[in-house]
mmCIF file of C-alpha atoms in Angstrom:
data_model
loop_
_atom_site.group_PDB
_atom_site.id
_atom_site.type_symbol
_atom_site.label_atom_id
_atom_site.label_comp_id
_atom_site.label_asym_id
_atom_site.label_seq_id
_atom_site.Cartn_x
_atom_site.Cartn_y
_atom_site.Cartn_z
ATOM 1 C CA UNK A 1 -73.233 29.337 50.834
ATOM 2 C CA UNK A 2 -71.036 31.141 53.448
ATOM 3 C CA UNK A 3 -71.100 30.246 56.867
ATOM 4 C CA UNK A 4 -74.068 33.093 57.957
ATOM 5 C CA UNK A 5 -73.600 31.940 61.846
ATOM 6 C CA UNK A 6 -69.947 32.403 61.648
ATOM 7 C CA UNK A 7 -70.225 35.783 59.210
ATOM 8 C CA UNK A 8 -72.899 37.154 61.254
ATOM 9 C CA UNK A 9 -70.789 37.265 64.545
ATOM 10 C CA UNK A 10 -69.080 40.290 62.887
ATOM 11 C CA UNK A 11 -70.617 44.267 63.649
ATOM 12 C CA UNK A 12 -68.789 45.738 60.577
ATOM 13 C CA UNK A 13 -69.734 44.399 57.087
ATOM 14 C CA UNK A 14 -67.320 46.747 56.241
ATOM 15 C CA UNK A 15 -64.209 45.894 57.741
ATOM 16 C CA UNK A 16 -64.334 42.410 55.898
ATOM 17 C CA UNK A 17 -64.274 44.203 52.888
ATOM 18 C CA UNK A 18 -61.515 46.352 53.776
ATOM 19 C CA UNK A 19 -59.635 43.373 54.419
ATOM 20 C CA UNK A 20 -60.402 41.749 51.125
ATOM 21 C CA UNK A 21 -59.596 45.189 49.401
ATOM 22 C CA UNK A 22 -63.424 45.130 47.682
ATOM 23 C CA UNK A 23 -64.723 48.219 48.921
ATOM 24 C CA UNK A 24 -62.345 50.317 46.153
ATOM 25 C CA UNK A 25 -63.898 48.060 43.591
ATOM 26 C CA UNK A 26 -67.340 49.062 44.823
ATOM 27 C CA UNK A 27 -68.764 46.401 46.673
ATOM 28 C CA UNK A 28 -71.304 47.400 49.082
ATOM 29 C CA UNK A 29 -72.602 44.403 51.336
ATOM 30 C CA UNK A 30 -74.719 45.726 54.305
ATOM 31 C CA UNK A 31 -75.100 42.471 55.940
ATOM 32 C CA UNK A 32 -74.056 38.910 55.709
ATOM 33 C CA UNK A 33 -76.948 38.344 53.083
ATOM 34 C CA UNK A 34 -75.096 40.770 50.803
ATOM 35 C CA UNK A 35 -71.932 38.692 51.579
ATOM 36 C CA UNK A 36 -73.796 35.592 50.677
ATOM 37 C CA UNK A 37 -74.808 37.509 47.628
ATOM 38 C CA UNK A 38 -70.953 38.618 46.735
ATOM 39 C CA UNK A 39 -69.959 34.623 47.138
ATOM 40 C CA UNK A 40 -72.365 33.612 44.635
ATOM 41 C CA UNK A 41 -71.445 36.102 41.849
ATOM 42 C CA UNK A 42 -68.082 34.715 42.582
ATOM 43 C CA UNK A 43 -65.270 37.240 44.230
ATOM 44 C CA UNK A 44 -62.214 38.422 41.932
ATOM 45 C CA UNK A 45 -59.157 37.009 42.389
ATOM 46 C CA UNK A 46 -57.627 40.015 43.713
ATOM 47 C CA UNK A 47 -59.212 39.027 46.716
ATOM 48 C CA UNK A 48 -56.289 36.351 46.945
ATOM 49 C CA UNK A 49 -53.433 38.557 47.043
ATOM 50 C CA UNK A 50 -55.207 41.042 49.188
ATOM 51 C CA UNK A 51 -56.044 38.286 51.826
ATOM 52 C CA UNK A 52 -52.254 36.962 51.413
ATOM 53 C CA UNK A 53 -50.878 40.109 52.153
ATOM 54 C CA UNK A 54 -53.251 40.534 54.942
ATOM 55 C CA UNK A 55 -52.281 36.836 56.568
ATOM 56 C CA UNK A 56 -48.918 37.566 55.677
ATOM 57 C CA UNK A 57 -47.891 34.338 53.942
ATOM 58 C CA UNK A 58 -47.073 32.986 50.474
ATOM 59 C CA UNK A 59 -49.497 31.859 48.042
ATOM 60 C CA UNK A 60 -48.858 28.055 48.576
ATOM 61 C CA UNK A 61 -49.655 28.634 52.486
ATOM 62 C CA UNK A 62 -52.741 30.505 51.526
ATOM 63 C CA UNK A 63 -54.210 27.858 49.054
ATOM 64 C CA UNK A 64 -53.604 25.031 51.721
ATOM 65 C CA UNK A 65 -55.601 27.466 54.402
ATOM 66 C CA UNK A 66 -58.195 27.538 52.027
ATOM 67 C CA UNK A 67 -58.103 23.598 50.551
ATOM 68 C CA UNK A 68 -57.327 25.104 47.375
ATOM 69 C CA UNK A 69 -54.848 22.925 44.930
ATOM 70 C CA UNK A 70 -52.061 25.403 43.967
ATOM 71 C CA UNK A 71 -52.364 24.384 39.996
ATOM 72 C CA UNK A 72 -55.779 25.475 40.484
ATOM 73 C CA UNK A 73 -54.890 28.680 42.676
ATOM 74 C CA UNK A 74 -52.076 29.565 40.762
ATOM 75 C CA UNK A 75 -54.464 29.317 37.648
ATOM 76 C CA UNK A 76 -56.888 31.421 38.852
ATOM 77 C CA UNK A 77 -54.307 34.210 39.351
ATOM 78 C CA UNK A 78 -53.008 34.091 36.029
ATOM 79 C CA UNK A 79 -56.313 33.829 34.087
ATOM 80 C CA UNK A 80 -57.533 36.483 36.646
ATOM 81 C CA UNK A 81 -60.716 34.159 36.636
ATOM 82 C CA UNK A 82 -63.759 34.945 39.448
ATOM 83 C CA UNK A 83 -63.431 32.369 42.468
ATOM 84 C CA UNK A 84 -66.220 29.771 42.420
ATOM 85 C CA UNK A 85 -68.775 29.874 45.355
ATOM 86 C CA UNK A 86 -66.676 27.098 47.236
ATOM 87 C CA UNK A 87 -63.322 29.096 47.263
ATOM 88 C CA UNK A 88 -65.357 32.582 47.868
ATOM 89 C CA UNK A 89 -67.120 31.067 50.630
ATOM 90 C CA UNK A 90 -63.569 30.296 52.030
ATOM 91 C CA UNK A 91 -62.002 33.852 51.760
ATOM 92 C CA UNK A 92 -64.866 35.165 53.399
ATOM 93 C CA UNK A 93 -64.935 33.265 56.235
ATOM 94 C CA UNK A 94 -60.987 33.622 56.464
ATOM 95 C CA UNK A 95 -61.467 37.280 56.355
ATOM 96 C CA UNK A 96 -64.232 37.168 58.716
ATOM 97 C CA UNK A 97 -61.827 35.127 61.238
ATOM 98 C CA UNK A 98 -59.089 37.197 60.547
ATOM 99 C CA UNK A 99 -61.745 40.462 61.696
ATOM 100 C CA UNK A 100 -62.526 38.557 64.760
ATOM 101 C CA UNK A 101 -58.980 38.177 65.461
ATOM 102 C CA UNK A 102 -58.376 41.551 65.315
ATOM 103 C CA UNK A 103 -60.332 42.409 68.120
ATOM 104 C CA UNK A 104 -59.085 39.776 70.288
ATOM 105 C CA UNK A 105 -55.173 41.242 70.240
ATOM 106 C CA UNK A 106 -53.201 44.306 70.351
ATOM 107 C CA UNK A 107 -51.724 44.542 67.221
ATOM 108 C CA UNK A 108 -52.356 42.903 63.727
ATOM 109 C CA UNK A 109 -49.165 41.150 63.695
ATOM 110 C CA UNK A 110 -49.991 39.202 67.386
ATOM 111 C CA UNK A 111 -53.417 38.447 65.402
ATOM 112 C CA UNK A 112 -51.898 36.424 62.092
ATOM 113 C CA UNK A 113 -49.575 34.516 64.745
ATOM 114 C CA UNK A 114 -51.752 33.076 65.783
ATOM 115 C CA UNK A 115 -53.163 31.734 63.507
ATOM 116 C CA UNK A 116 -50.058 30.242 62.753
ATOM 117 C CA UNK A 117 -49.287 28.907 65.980
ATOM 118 C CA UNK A 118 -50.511 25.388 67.868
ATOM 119 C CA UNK A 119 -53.207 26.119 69.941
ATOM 120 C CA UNK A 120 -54.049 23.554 72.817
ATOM 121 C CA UNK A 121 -57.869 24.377 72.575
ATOM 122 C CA UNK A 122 -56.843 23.098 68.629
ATOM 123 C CA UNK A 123 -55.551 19.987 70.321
ATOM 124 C CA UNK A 124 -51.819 21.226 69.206
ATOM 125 C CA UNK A 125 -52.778 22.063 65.469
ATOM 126 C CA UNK A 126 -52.309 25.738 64.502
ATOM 127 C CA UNK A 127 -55.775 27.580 63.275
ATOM 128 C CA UNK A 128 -54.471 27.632 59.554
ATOM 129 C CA UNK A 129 -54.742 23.904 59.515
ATOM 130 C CA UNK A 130 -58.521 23.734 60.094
ATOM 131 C CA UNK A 131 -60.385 26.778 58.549
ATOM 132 C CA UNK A 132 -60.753 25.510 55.095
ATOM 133 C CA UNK A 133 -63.511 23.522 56.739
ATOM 134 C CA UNK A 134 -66.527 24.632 58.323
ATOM 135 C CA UNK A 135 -66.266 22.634 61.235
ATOM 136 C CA UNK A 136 -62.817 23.940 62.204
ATOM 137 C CA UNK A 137 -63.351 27.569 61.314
ATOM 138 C CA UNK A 138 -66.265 27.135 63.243
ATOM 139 C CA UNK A 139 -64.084 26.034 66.427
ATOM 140 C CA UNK A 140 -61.607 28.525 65.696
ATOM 141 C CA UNK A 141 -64.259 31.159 65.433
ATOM 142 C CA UNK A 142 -65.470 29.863 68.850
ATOM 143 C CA UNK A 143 -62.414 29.907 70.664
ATOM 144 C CA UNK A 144 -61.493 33.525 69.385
ATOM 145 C CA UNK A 145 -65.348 34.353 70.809
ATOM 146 C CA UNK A 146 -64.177 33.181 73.975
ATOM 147 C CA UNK A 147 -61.288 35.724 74.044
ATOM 148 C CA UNK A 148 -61.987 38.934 75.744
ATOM 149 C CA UNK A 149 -61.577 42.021 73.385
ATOM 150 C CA UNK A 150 -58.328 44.382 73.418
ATOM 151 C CA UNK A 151 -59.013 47.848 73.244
ATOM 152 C CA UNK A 152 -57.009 49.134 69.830
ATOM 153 C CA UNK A 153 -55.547 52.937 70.384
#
């Protein structure tokens, strides 16, 4: 099941399905019950190339972030097949990082690098290396906590 301590940290339901792009499909989560809910039914693979564009990076990139083999990735895409409740739990914690994030810098783009970047408090590995499992989204998810909020205009 999805990470409720790490989903629950978030105010807005809704902006993680923004991000995911399944609010035009119709999915209405209220809390991180209904998330837990949306995992289990398993989340359409548009949800792949929504969170790629989102992250800005390639496919490949986005499969390792999410300990995802690219046959099986890539075959998922093509066969436009549901994601299991492994993979679904992934993307929604990634999106619910990637939500956090956004309130922790100025702009969207400062947000994404760094995930990409080394990170001491990481011990010199970059947040993309360690949120496919819970323990290191968990960390990351603590050290964004830790950041004060930017005000967006």
């Amino acid at each position: 099941l999805p990470s409720e301590e790490c989903i629950m940290r978030y105010d807005n339901i809704a902006q993680i399905l923004h991000v995911l792009g399944l609010e035009k499909e119709g999915h209405r989560a209220q809390n991180a019950l209904g998330l837990m809910d949306l995992a289990r039914e398993g989340l359409p693979p548009t949800v792949l190339s929504r969170l790629q564009e989102q992250f800005n990076t390639t496919e490949v990139k986005l499969f390792e972030m999410m300990g995802l083999a690219k046959r099986t990735g890539f075959r998922i895409i093509s066969e436009r097949q549901r994601l299991g409740l492994g993979p679904s739990d992934t993307v929604l914690r990634l999106a619910s990082l990637l939500c956090l994030a956004r309130t922790r810098f100025k702009t969207d783009e400062e947000a994404r690098y760094w995930f990409f970047m080394p990170q001491v408090a990481l011990a010199g590995q970059a947040a993309t290396d360690l949120v496919r499992y819970d323990v290191g989204a968990r960390l990351v998810d603590e050290i964004l906590e830790r950041l004060p909020p930017v005000p967006r205009p």
